[in-house]
Amino acid sequence: MISANNITLRLGKKALFEDVNIKFTEGNCYGLIGANGAGKSTFLKILSGQLEPTNGDIAITPGQRLSFLQQDHFKYDDYSVLDTVIMGNQRLYDIMKEKDAIYMKEDFTDEDGIRASELEAEFADMDGWNAESDAAMLLNGLGIPTEEHDSIMKDLPGSIKVKVLLAQALFGNPDILLLDEPTNHLDLDAIAWLEEFLINFENTVIVVSHDRYFLNKVCTNIADIDYGKIQLYAGNYDFWYESSQLIVKQMKEANKKKEEKIKELQEFISRFSANASKSKQATSRKRALEKIQLDEIRPSSRKYPYIDFRPSRDIGNEVLMVENISKTIDGVKVLDNISFILGHDDKVAFVGGNELAKTTFFKIITGELEPDEGKYKWGVTTSQSYFPKDNTAIFDTDLIIVDWLTQFSEIKDATYVRGFLGRMLFAGEDGVKKMKVLSGGEKVRVLLSRMMIEASNILILDEPTDHLDMESITALNNGLIKFPGVILFSSRDHQVVETTANRIIEFLPNGTMVDKITTYDEYLASDEMARKRSVYSMAASDEEDN
């Protein structure tokens, strides 16, 4: 068990937390939620001991081991993947290294023998002989193949490092597990594996995530941060939402009844206070009036943007024809003979672990890349808006937000453009911020503002939920569901994929594709997907054997 006792944290004059008391008990998974800036990550740092509170303390059951997801992707650059994972249990790793150093001594003494014996006993108690195989199982579960396990961390791409650090946090069955955005940069397969791991995990988990489906799947409780306090709710994210809304509704109804009673008492007092025969009754009602207290209903600190994509023209029957497109990058065939025809009602989710294939395909159909072979053709009634995964070049400008966005508007009026920014929570002077100084979440909201103002009838979005808070993801999800045009998108947010897509295309690791008209959940459960993957796996195995 881990508990926060009277925790207060002040940043300058502002109190981020004020007298927080909460217990997290064994066998439960707690989703820590709150608006951007509410202090979710900060609270995890306090729990893990990385940050000292102004007042109060953190208590952990004696003898229990706490593990947390590291955010420094360069901290372990000089270590192998396996060693990095095993360092999730630092004591076990230290024992392994000390043992190795003793056994490598040329002048092995009696004292060395005694020390080695002590270490071996502790090593066995910690199940050290299974450490490497346990680490390998975690890595394989997250989609890191065995041949990568001996690689040095600095040689790996960021997407793989993220998975290694997650495996490190999960390693060794910690008693308390703290995870800050563990699904960030994970593909949907890895997220599904993590969900099952946490569902079966028997100790204490506290997780921050913007993925609503993930929270619904793994959480037994929700800890909601609002106005420096943390309120605990039993159940998953949807149950929290319904419960919190119901509590506010009940408080409003109770206040309404109290207000009616107050009005009734005030009218009686006003009418009969000067009447001698009614004076006692008026006095009694005055006392009753003084006892009535309205419940204080503070509005949530959460803010939802308003996302509404409205195409300026309807789309015709001819939308997109893709014919035999292939593309090789750095000697690897990323796309292999890709062909399909898009219909005017299609909302297509591109899924699977081959992220390079998805991004490459989007770049080809938006004209950023040329295919090696094949062709594509957009219908004459179509217009496209594109949300790129890598937006670095877009924001490398000295323009302020409103001037940059005006370039994409037919109406060259700053007030009109600011209206779109206002919908996306850029208030007041935010519009004069320079593009190059924006945060990750602000950049996404600016790009979504551009897509709204362009009024295209086809949306192409490559991982738009990255860097967004839960409120913005919810707003985007609703905007995509309502959109009357065609959508081609990839997203790591299961709920966005499931509620938006009516067609699934998966690029397999060999560059080929599976194309199915279905929802995402039905696709995951389908025999065809399992068969396609099985065929690919066997083919890959045959290549390795040859």
XYZ file of C-alpha atoms in Angstrom:
546
model
C 0.000 0.000 0.000
C 1.071 3.577 -0.661
C -0.604 6.611 0.875
C -0.336 10.395 0.656
C -0.741 12.120 4.011
C -1.623 15.846 4.105
C 0.295 16.494 0.874
C 0.647 20.145 -0.093
C 2.786 21.371 -2.958
C 3.308 25.051 -3.620
C 4.886 26.406 -6.770
C 5.597 30.006 -5.898
C 2.348 31.449 -4.561
C 0.198 28.815 -6.271
C -0.814 25.667 -4.391
C -0.933 22.796 -6.881
C -2.094 20.412 -4.108
C -3.587 21.315 -0.753
C -3.827 18.819 2.138
C -4.314 15.752 -0.067
C -5.022 12.503 1.790
C -5.463 9.312 -0.229
C -4.611 5.611 0.020
C -3.829 3.281 -2.867
C -4.313 -0.345 -1.891
C -3.102 -3.691 -3.184
C -5.014 -5.402 -5.963
C -6.356 -2.174 -7.474
C -5.484 -0.154 -10.552
C -6.067 3.580 -10.106
C -6.500 5.899 -13.059
C -5.188 9.349 -12.137
C -7.098 11.886 -14.229
C -7.466 15.651 -14.418
C -7.231 18.610 -16.751
C -3.943 19.670 -18.336
C -1.898 21.377 -15.646
C -3.852 19.785 -12.791
C -0.683 18.064 -11.594
C -1.086 14.397 -12.573
C 2.571 13.810 -13.491
C 3.698 15.973 -10.583
C 1.703 13.866 -8.135
C 3.274 10.675 -9.516
C 6.711 12.251 -8.968
C 5.769 12.982 -5.368
C 4.606 9.393 -4.871
C 7.823 8.020 -6.378
C 10.058 10.284 -4.278
C 11.395 12.215 -7.279
C 9.802 15.410 -5.934
C 9.529 16.605 -2.343
C 6.180 18.114 -1.301
C 6.007 21.418 0.580
C 4.178 19.676 3.428
C 3.053 16.138 4.196
C 4.623 12.774 3.497
C 4.304 9.579 1.461
C 4.073 6.260 3.317
C 4.814 2.885 1.727
C 4.258 -0.489 3.396
C 7.690 -1.570 4.724
C 9.526 -4.000 2.455
C 7.503 -3.164 -0.659
C 9.264 -2.226 -3.903
C 8.068 0.700 -5.997
C 8.685 0.897 -9.742
C 7.953 3.788 -12.088
C 8.119 4.417 -15.819
C 11.276 6.378 -16.640
C 10.801 9.438 -18.864
C 14.510 10.012 -19.663
C 15.024 8.130 -22.935
C 18.804 8.681 -22.876
C 19.532 7.551 -19.321
C 20.415 3.980 -20.332
C 22.074 4.657 -23.685
C 25.252 2.739 -22.788
C 23.438 -0.405 -21.603
C 22.014 -3.361 -23.483
C 18.262 -3.777 -23.838
C 18.153 -6.778 -21.487
C 20.297 -5.059 -18.843
C 18.080 -1.972 -19.031
C 14.970 -4.027 -18.357
C 16.558 -5.958 -15.455
C 17.626 -2.627 -13.914
C 13.926 -2.184 -13.169
C 14.841 -4.166 -10.057
C 18.027 -2.313 -9.188
C 18.949 -4.565 -6.263
C 18.756 -7.677 -8.423
C 20.851 -6.031 -11.144
C 23.483 -4.941 -8.607
C 23.705 -8.494 -7.252
C 24.195 -9.878 -10.757
C 27.011 -7.459 -11.500
C 28.739 -7.984 -8.138
C 28.563 -11.766 -8.586
C 30.055 -11.520 -12.063
C 32.880 -9.287 -10.799
C 33.756 -11.736 -7.997
C 33.780 -14.775 -10.285
C 36.033 -12.984 -12.776
C 38.735 -12.404 -10.147
C 41.970 -14.270 -10.730
C 42.939 -14.155 -7.009
C 39.651 -15.561 -5.652
C 39.853 -15.491 -1.795
C 37.885 -17.180 0.985
C 36.203 -13.845 1.683
C 35.158 -13.703 -1.976
C 33.689 -17.175 -1.637
C 31.665 -16.193 1.440
C 30.434 -13.029 -0.266
C 29.536 -14.938 -3.436
C 27.588 -17.462 -1.370
C 25.615 -14.649 0.303
C 24.866 -13.071 -3.045
C 23.802 -16.391 -4.571
C 21.322 -16.944 -1.741
C 19.782 -13.486 -2.171
C 19.841 -13.930 -5.945
C 17.887 -17.176 -5.652
C 15.363 -15.590 -3.256
C 14.718 -12.885 -5.869
C 14.186 -15.497 -8.614
C 17.295 -14.166 -10.313
C 17.834 -17.251 -12.449
C 14.696 -16.376 -14.394
C 15.539 -12.678 -14.718
C 16.731 -12.770 -18.319
C 13.888 -15.001 -19.512
C 11.326 -12.844 -17.659
C 12.796 -9.688 -19.231
C 12.733 -11.337 -22.666
C 9.054 -12.270 -22.239
C 8.160 -8.658 -21.445
C 10.096 -7.382 -24.448
C 8.547 -9.930 -26.785
C 5.082 -9.110 -25.461
C 5.631 -5.451 -26.314
C 6.728 -6.384 -29.836
C 10.529 -6.191 -29.490
C 11.993 -9.247 -31.262
C 14.600 -11.454 -29.593
C 17.344 -10.352 -31.967
C 17.070 -6.810 -30.535
C 17.515 -7.859 -26.881
C 21.307 -7.583 -26.915
C 21.316 -4.260 -28.774
C 22.712 -1.142 -27.108
C 19.996 1.359 -26.192
C 21.607 4.315 -27.973
C 21.371 2.420 -31.270
C 17.595 2.017 -31.021
C 14.902 4.351 -32.391
C 12.809 6.258 -29.891
C 9.721 4.088 -30.442
C 11.650 0.989 -29.306
C 13.277 2.789 -26.352
C 9.803 3.665 -25.060
C 8.869 -0.017 -25.030
C 12.125 -1.031 -23.309
C 11.570 1.513 -20.528
C 8.018 0.252 -20.103
C 9.309 -3.318 -19.839
C 11.779 -2.051 -17.217
C 8.952 -0.609 -15.110
C 6.956 -3.859 -15.327
C 9.926 -6.116 -14.584
C 10.195 -8.182 -11.423
C 6.605 -7.956 -10.173
C 6.897 -4.653 -8.264
C 4.552 -4.123 -5.308
C 3.659 -0.601 -6.458
C 3.710 0.375 -10.126
C 3.526 4.019 -11.267
C 2.932 4.600 -14.979
C 2.848 8.062 -16.574
C 1.319 7.856 -20.062
C 2.455 4.261 -20.719
C 0.503 4.026 -24.001
C 2.255 7.007 -25.601
C 4.007 5.917 -28.806
C 2.831 2.314 -28.419
C 1.084 0.664 -31.358
C -2.376 -0.783 -30.749
C -1.025 -4.357 -30.474
C 1.398 -3.341 -27.710
C -1.371 -1.423 -25.921
C -3.597 -4.515 -26.028
C -0.761 -6.594 -24.533
C -0.232 -4.009 -21.773
C -3.949 -4.006 -20.991
C -3.908 -7.765 -20.408
C -0.738 -7.491 -18.306
C -2.291 -4.891 -15.997
C -5.634 -6.694 -15.773
C -3.761 -9.745 -14.457
C -1.362 -7.741 -12.265
C -2.166 -8.427 -8.601
C -0.394 -5.530 -6.879
C -0.990 -1.746 -6.817
C -1.030 0.264 -10.054
C -1.409 4.040 -10.427
C -1.582 5.154 -14.039
C -1.921 8.458 -15.877
C -3.328 8.089 -19.379
C -5.335 10.057 -21.932
C -6.613 6.826 -23.477
C -10.214 6.398 -22.303
C -10.551 2.838 -23.632
C -7.352 1.859 -21.822
C -8.582 3.353 -18.536
C -11.922 1.605 -18.915
C -10.174 -1.692 -19.560
C -7.636 -1.708 -16.699
C -8.890 0.555 -13.891
C -10.760 -0.520 -10.790
C -10.779 3.030 -9.389
C -10.430 6.606 -10.647
C -8.578 9.319 -8.709
C -9.772 12.667 -10.055
C -7.591 15.756 -9.548
C -9.523 19.026 -9.590
C -8.741 22.333 -7.819
C -5.832 20.842 -5.864
C -7.870 18.018 -4.355
C -8.089 14.327 -5.273
C -11.464 12.597 -5.152
C -11.568 8.800 -5.306
C -14.271 6.939 -7.273
C -14.839 3.183 -7.502
C -15.048 1.850 -11.058
C -13.474 2.688 -14.415
C -13.387 5.929 -16.418
C -16.936 5.701 -17.808
C -18.292 4.971 -14.320
C -16.385 8.006 -12.974
C -17.837 10.224 -15.706
C -21.389 9.080 -15.050
C -20.928 9.294 -11.261
C -19.366 12.764 -11.318
C -22.097 14.063 -13.637
C -24.779 12.503 -11.428
C -23.308 14.080 -8.262
C -23.341 17.548 -9.866
C -26.904 16.968 -11.118
C -28.064 15.891 -7.647
C -26.390 18.917 -6.034
C -28.079 21.254 -8.527
C -31.474 19.645 -7.897
C -30.939 19.872 -4.127
C -29.969 23.554 -4.458
C -33.056 24.199 -6.563
C -35.285 22.740 -3.848
C -33.447 24.771 -1.206
C -33.857 27.949 -3.262
C -37.587 27.281 -3.555
C -37.792 26.782 0.213
C -35.777 29.958 0.814
C -38.141 31.920 -1.422
C -41.180 30.469 0.376
C -39.774 31.360 3.820
C -38.732 34.850 2.729
C -42.233 35.545 1.364
C -43.824 34.400 4.627
C -41.437 36.487 6.733
C -41.944 39.537 4.547
C -45.704 39.131 4.659
C -46.240 38.394 8.356
C -43.266 39.802 10.304
C -45.294 42.923 11.234
C -48.372 40.863 12.172
C -48.455 40.328 15.963
C -50.482 37.114 15.718
C -47.994 35.638 13.225
C -44.787 37.013 14.763
C -43.798 33.743 16.450
C -44.235 31.865 13.181
C -42.221 34.507 11.321
C -39.436 34.255 13.905
C -39.437 30.463 13.600
C -39.142 30.729 9.832
C -36.259 33.179 10.173
C -34.373 30.555 12.183
C -35.185 27.910 9.584
C -33.993 30.248 6.830
C -30.660 30.801 8.571
C -30.036 27.038 8.675
C -30.414 26.491 4.934
C -27.042 26.354 3.205
C -26.697 25.993 -0.549
C -24.109 23.443 -1.735
C -21.093 25.035 -3.369
C -20.843 23.710 -6.923
C -17.502 24.599 -8.422
C -17.267 24.166 -12.187
C -14.645 21.652 -13.245
C -11.257 22.998 -14.304
C -11.535 20.833 -17.426
C -11.963 22.667 -20.714
C -13.221 21.007 -23.885
C -12.375 22.461 -27.288
C -15.098 22.547 -29.937
C -14.087 20.554 -33.021
C -16.467 20.614 -35.964
C -15.245 19.730 -39.466
C -17.703 21.096 -42.039
C -16.884 20.425 -45.713
C -17.631 23.283 -48.111
C -18.924 20.882 -50.792
C -20.350 17.376 -51.017
C -18.187 14.539 -52.239
C -18.966 12.565 -55.398
C -18.889 8.834 -56.018
C -15.268 8.835 -57.217
C -13.045 9.403 -54.195
C -9.647 7.693 -54.391
C -8.196 4.949 -56.540
C -4.909 3.369 -55.389
C -3.275 1.012 -57.856
C -0.206 -1.201 -57.257
C 1.705 1.286 -55.103
C 5.110 0.109 -53.829
C 7.781 1.979 -51.932
C 11.216 0.971 -50.622
C 12.988 3.044 -47.946
C 16.588 2.347 -46.903
C 16.506 -1.028 -48.617
C 13.280 -2.138 -46.885
C 10.086 -2.587 -48.879
C 7.645 -0.549 -46.824
C 4.677 -0.803 -49.217
C 4.287 -3.766 -51.547
C 1.743 -3.620 -54.380
C -0.963 -1.727 -52.449
C -4.315 -1.395 -54.248
C -7.827 -0.380 -53.161
C -10.727 1.920 -54.086
C -12.208 4.347 -51.568
C -15.972 4.915 -51.357
C -17.745 8.153 -50.430
C -18.957 6.748 -47.092
C -15.627 5.259 -46.006
C -13.935 6.130 -42.749
C -10.759 4.056 -42.866
C -8.493 3.321 -39.908
C -4.978 2.238 -40.844
C -3.827 -0.062 -38.046
C -1.038 -2.459 -37.079
C 2.535 -2.092 -35.911
C 4.003 -1.018 -39.274
C 3.914 2.708 -38.524
C 6.412 3.619 -41.226
C 4.133 2.066 -43.846
C 1.155 4.127 -42.670
C 3.081 7.405 -42.623
C 4.699 6.646 -46.000
C 1.328 5.890 -47.560
C -0.172 9.146 -46.263
C 2.799 11.086 -47.603
C 2.362 9.484 -51.029
C -1.365 10.215 -51.403
C -0.836 13.823 -50.215
C 1.963 14.381 -52.733
C 4.891 14.593 -50.290
C 6.495 11.405 -51.602
C 6.586 9.666 -54.965
C 5.893 5.930 -55.084
C 8.515 3.670 -56.669
C 5.750 1.909 -58.565
C 2.020 2.330 -59.026
C -0.264 5.336 -58.978
C -3.198 6.974 -57.220
C -5.993 9.293 -58.350
C -8.280 11.557 -56.356
C -11.836 12.228 -57.567
C -12.519 15.650 -59.084
C -14.959 16.616 -56.326
C -12.508 15.869 -53.525
C -10.456 18.248 -51.382
C -8.020 16.997 -48.768
C -6.773 18.257 -45.414
C -3.717 16.507 -43.988
C -2.537 16.198 -40.396
C 1.087 14.958 -40.563
C 2.677 12.891 -37.826
C 5.909 14.914 -38.002
C 5.014 18.605 -38.005
C 8.474 19.997 -37.186
C 8.890 21.856 -40.482
C 5.428 23.433 -40.267
C 6.236 25.187 -36.993
C 9.715 26.318 -37.990
C 8.519 29.849 -38.757
C 8.520 33.283 -37.134
C 4.830 33.802 -37.937
C 2.328 34.232 -35.118
C -0.552 31.748 -34.951
C -3.293 33.979 -36.346
C -1.196 35.137 -39.336
C -0.155 31.569 -40.154
C -3.734 30.296 -39.978
C -5.076 33.169 -42.113
C -3.086 31.761 -45.069
C -5.513 28.824 -45.233
C -8.718 30.830 -44.896
C -10.763 32.118 -47.818
C -11.932 34.927 -45.534
C -8.824 36.995 -44.759
C -10.175 38.502 -41.584
C -8.337 38.168 -38.267
C -11.567 38.155 -36.225
C -12.950 35.297 -38.321
C -9.742 33.299 -37.921
C -9.578 34.006 -34.191
C -13.007 32.397 -33.921
C -11.495 29.066 -34.931
C -8.654 29.547 -32.462
C -11.159 30.352 -29.721
C -12.900 27.039 -30.352
C -9.558 25.360 -29.770
C -8.989 27.134 -26.419
C -6.591 29.816 -27.683
C -7.962 32.753 -25.728
C -7.114 36.457 -25.822
C -3.465 37.087 -26.626
C -2.760 33.404 -27.405
C -3.335 34.194 -31.071
C -0.184 36.324 -31.201
C 2.063 33.543 -29.906
C 4.817 32.583 -32.322
C 4.371 29.216 -34.001
C 7.834 28.006 -33.023
C 7.249 28.357 -29.249
C 4.077 26.271 -29.026
C 3.845 23.123 -26.886
C 3.030 19.735 -28.387
C -0.649 19.969 -27.485
C -0.912 23.545 -28.788
C 0.617 22.496 -32.116
C -1.984 19.773 -32.538
C -4.808 22.205 -31.779
C -3.431 24.693 -34.325
C -3.293 21.998 -37.012
C -6.852 20.919 -36.225
C -7.880 24.604 -36.496
C -6.350 24.643 -39.977
C -8.291 21.513 -40.946
C -11.548 23.101 -39.785
C -10.889 26.356 -41.628
C -9.930 24.529 -44.864
C -13.404 22.904 -44.934
C -12.218 19.898 -46.976
C -14.393 16.850 -47.607
C -11.549 14.372 -46.992
C -9.533 14.293 -43.771
C -6.170 12.505 -43.591
C -4.823 12.244 -40.049
C -1.611 10.510 -38.972
C -1.699 9.971 -35.175
C -3.625 13.167 -34.293
C -4.215 12.162 -30.655
C -0.520 12.317 -29.721
C 0.094 15.202 -27.265
C -3.627 15.850 -26.691
C -5.253 15.763 -23.274
C -8.322 13.628 -22.663
C -10.754 16.510 -23.141
C -9.264 17.377 -26.545
C -9.237 13.709 -27.592
C -12.919 13.447 -26.652
C -13.705 16.573 -28.683
C -11.730 15.277 -31.681
C -13.442 11.894 -31.417
C -16.860 13.560 -31.482
C -15.820 15.754 -34.417
C -14.693 12.739 -36.455
C -17.881 10.810 -35.686
C -20.029 13.753 -36.900
C -17.929 14.484 -40.005
C -20.022 13.771 -43.154
C -17.030 13.255 -45.484
C -14.322 10.600 -45.923
C -11.610 9.967 -43.329
C -8.285 8.146 -43.633
C -6.514 8.024 -40.280
C -4.218 6.210 -37.899
C -4.470 6.506 -34.128
C -3.209 4.718 -31.046
C -6.461 5.575 -29.259
C -8.601 2.434 -29.369
C -11.848 4.284 -28.712
C -11.227 6.782 -31.521
C -10.577 3.908 -33.949
C -13.545 1.830 -32.787
C -16.104 4.675 -32.810
C -14.922 6.360 -36.029
C -13.883 3.678 -38.531
C -16.180 1.528 -40.650
C -13.290 0.037 -42.641
C -9.932 -1.302 -41.470
C -6.696 -1.483 -43.467
C -3.672 -3.076 -41.828
C -0.211 -2.840 -43.351
C 1.642 -6.017 -42.406
C 5.386 -6.010 -41.611
C 6.214 -7.251 -45.139
C 4.478 -4.236 -46.722
C 1.335 -6.055 -47.868
C -2.126 -5.228 -46.561
C -5.360 -6.606 -45.148
C -8.504 -4.657 -46.116
C -11.811 -5.315 -44.409
C -15.131 -3.447 -44.083
C -15.769 -3.824 -40.361
C -15.365 -2.124 -37.017
C -12.027 -2.327 -35.240
C -13.211 -4.612 -32.441
C -14.760 -7.006 -34.961
C -11.533 -6.942 -36.927
C -9.446 -7.790 -33.879
C -11.711 -10.757 -33.169
C -11.828 -11.961 -36.779
C -10.334 -15.258 -37.906
C -9.043 -13.577 -41.054
C -6.727 -11.270 -39.140
C -5.304 -14.190 -37.171
C -4.845 -16.210 -40.359
C -3.145 -13.358 -42.235
C -0.716 -12.785 -39.388
C -0.065 -16.498 -39.080
C 0.754 -16.731 -42.784
C 3.126 -13.775 -42.512
C 4.811 -15.176 -39.402
C 5.421 -18.515 -41.103
C 6.816 -16.779 -44.172
C 9.146 -14.678 -42.038
C 10.246 -17.795 -40.145
C 10.993 -19.598 -43.411
C 13.131 -16.667 -44.578
C 15.143 -16.772 -41.344
C 15.645 -20.545 -41.698
C 16.840 -20.094 -45.257
